[in-house]
Amino acid sequence: MKVKSTPSQAKTGGIFLRFAKHREGAGAIEFAIIFPLLVSLYLTSFELTMGFSVYKRATRAAGMISDIVSTQTKINKDYLATMKDVAAAIFVPYGTDGLKLRITGIQVDANQKATVAWSWDQAGGRPYSVGTPVDVPANLLSISNFVIHSELSVPHNLLMFMPTMVSENSTITIAKDYYFAKREGEPIVCGDC
């Protein structure tokens, strides 16, 4: 038995049939679906690029500080305090708010045992006790060698467009440390460290 459709049902079915066959505007619909993915991809790549740039500057600053300090024979806390300015110059145009810096002098004895000779942090304190054993990369364990170890960390604010979806905290800490052997044979003396 065939059921007759009412005129309103025939009209509705015809609209859906015409809509299904109609192809104008399909590109706009596809673009509307893909656009959020493209924006997310762009912002993520931008965020990764910014983070990698800050990481490279942290590496460069830690290495530069170790290199500069290793050229000295005598230093003091005032001299070491200027190393924060060196880091700030390397981090331009990024800010250095929250930057933390530690510099340690390490003496390697005749038995290739490395111990802390002196240490300094940006607050003027001594983060490591004198005589504390430390791990040094194997290639720096030469007999009677003096090594400078710089540790640098800086907070990096994420610019994510959806910070609540990614994490409650939109700041990460980028840290880098660097070991540098003294150029001349004499150890570096820090009078007030």
XYZ file of C-alpha atoms in Angstrom:
193
model
C 0.000 0.000 0.000
C 1.409 3.345 -1.012
C 1.071 6.246 1.390
C 0.459 9.588 -0.179
C 2.502 12.453 1.125
C 0.939 15.709 1.990
C 2.005 18.807 0.069
C 3.987 20.112 3.050
C 5.895 16.811 3.360
C 6.685 16.815 -0.354
C 7.877 20.388 -0.117
C 10.123 19.598 2.899
C 11.595 16.505 1.253
C 12.304 18.541 -1.853
C 14.182 21.182 0.118
C 16.433 18.573 1.722
C 17.022 16.915 -1.616
C 17.929 20.223 -3.224
C 20.151 21.133 -0.252
C 22.007 17.808 -0.535
C 22.657 18.373 -4.226
C 23.619 22.022 -3.826
C 27.458 22.443 -3.862
C 27.880 26.218 -3.642
C 29.529 27.287 -0.374
C 31.161 23.906 0.300
C 34.593 25.537 0.342
C 33.446 28.036 2.976
C 32.134 25.230 5.163
C 35.370 23.260 4.778
C 37.376 26.363 5.631
C 35.223 26.992 8.722
C 35.976 23.451 9.890
C 39.732 23.642 9.229
C 40.343 27.260 10.338
C 40.575 26.542 14.103
C 43.099 23.782 13.405
C 45.214 26.122 11.276
C 45.162 28.839 13.940
C 46.116 26.292 16.625
C 48.991 25.023 14.484
C 50.238 28.562 13.836
C 50.097 29.606 17.491
C 51.767 26.384 18.637
C 54.623 26.827 16.164
C 54.997 30.464 17.276
C 55.113 29.382 20.935
C 57.711 26.695 20.206
C 59.855 29.191 18.301
C 59.748 31.693 21.180
C 60.584 28.991 23.747
C 63.463 27.681 21.655
C 64.841 31.213 21.271
C 64.786 31.736 25.060
C 66.447 28.334 25.544
C 69.237 29.248 23.092
C 69.810 32.541 24.903
C 69.954 30.738 28.264
C 72.576 28.385 26.836
C 74.563 31.271 25.378
C 74.365 33.295 28.608
C 75.479 30.379 30.823
C 78.395 29.657 28.488
C 79.413 33.300 28.209
C 79.370 33.795 31.978
C 81.524 30.697 32.540
C 83.918 31.853 29.825
C 84.269 35.386 31.235
C 84.809 34.224 34.819
C 87.349 31.593 33.718
C 89.682 34.300 32.368
C 90.147 35.896 35.801
C 92.643 35.061 38.536
C 90.994 36.902 41.456
C 87.348 37.821 41.787
C 84.880 38.961 44.441
C 81.122 39.125 44.952
C 80.878 42.546 43.283
C 82.513 41.192 40.145
C 80.234 38.138 40.087
C 77.183 40.401 40.533
C 77.988 42.017 37.170
C 77.381 38.659 35.469
C 73.634 39.239 35.793
C 74.116 42.261 33.510
C 75.917 40.021 31.003
C 72.918 37.672 31.012
C 70.493 40.593 30.650
C 72.404 41.847 27.592
C 72.168 38.424 25.960
C 68.432 38.111 26.694
C 67.507 41.375 24.915
C 64.629 41.788 23.825
C 63.316 39.180 26.282
C 63.046 40.214 29.895
C 65.135 38.726 32.682
C 62.628 39.169 35.499
C 63.012 36.176 37.775
C 66.429 35.208 36.388
C 68.430 33.097 38.839
C 72.180 32.744 38.563
C 74.725 30.624 40.448
C 78.446 30.486 39.766
C 80.689 27.875 41.349
C 84.467 27.424 41.321
C 85.436 23.749 41.324
C 88.935 22.452 42.072
C 90.007 19.080 40.660
C 92.805 17.565 42.760
C 95.600 15.143 41.861
C 93.249 12.184 42.383
C 90.752 13.678 39.900
C 88.289 14.400 42.693
C 86.235 17.567 42.129
C 85.184 19.691 45.102
C 83.639 23.138 45.546
C 86.288 25.825 46.091
C 83.758 28.671 46.322
C 80.198 29.401 45.203
C 77.999 32.438 44.721
C 74.372 33.132 43.883
C 72.755 36.381 42.830
C 71.407 36.995 46.343
C 75.020 37.132 47.532
C 74.802 33.800 49.293
C 76.804 30.599 49.104
C 74.600 27.878 47.537
C 77.203 25.093 48.002
C 79.495 24.469 50.952
C 83.243 24.625 50.387
C 84.717 21.125 50.006
C 81.468 19.517 48.836
C 82.152 16.839 46.183
C 80.604 17.586 42.778
C 80.137 15.713 39.532
C 82.056 17.251 36.658
C 82.011 16.056 33.040
C 84.721 13.442 32.496
C 86.577 15.515 29.900
C 87.197 18.233 32.535
C 88.680 15.910 35.171
C 92.293 16.783 34.365
C 94.722 16.700 37.255
C 94.845 20.022 39.148
C 92.270 21.605 36.854
C 89.992 24.455 37.933
C 86.450 24.516 36.506
C 83.796 27.229 36.511
C 80.211 25.996 36.663
C 77.435 28.478 35.918
C 73.760 27.673 36.447
C 71.140 29.943 34.946
C 67.353 29.683 35.038
C 64.741 32.084 33.743
C 60.927 31.894 33.753
C 59.256 31.961 30.351
C 55.627 33.046 30.036
C 53.636 30.993 27.596
C 51.496 32.955 25.168
C 49.018 30.146 24.614
C 45.614 31.236 23.405
C 43.879 28.675 25.649
C 45.975 28.646 28.859
C 43.237 27.064 30.956
C 43.010 24.101 28.597
C 46.775 23.546 28.517
C 47.673 24.171 32.136
C 46.694 26.278 35.098
C 50.217 27.704 35.158
C 51.253 29.525 31.996
C 54.912 29.925 33.032
C 57.702 27.405 32.566
C 61.276 27.619 33.823
C 64.058 27.277 31.279
C 67.336 26.309 32.925
C 70.819 25.677 31.598
C 74.160 24.999 33.223
C 77.625 25.173 31.721
C 81.091 23.966 32.722
C 84.208 25.783 31.543
C 87.823 24.956 32.379
C 90.111 27.773 33.505
C 92.479 28.882 30.775
C 95.600 29.185 32.911
C 96.804 26.691 35.493
C 96.235 28.758 38.654
C 92.875 28.445 40.445
C 90.539 31.415 40.594
C 90.394 32.918 44.066
C 87.201 34.536 45.307
C 88.094 36.619 48.340
C 84.618 37.085 49.837
C 82.637 34.131 48.455
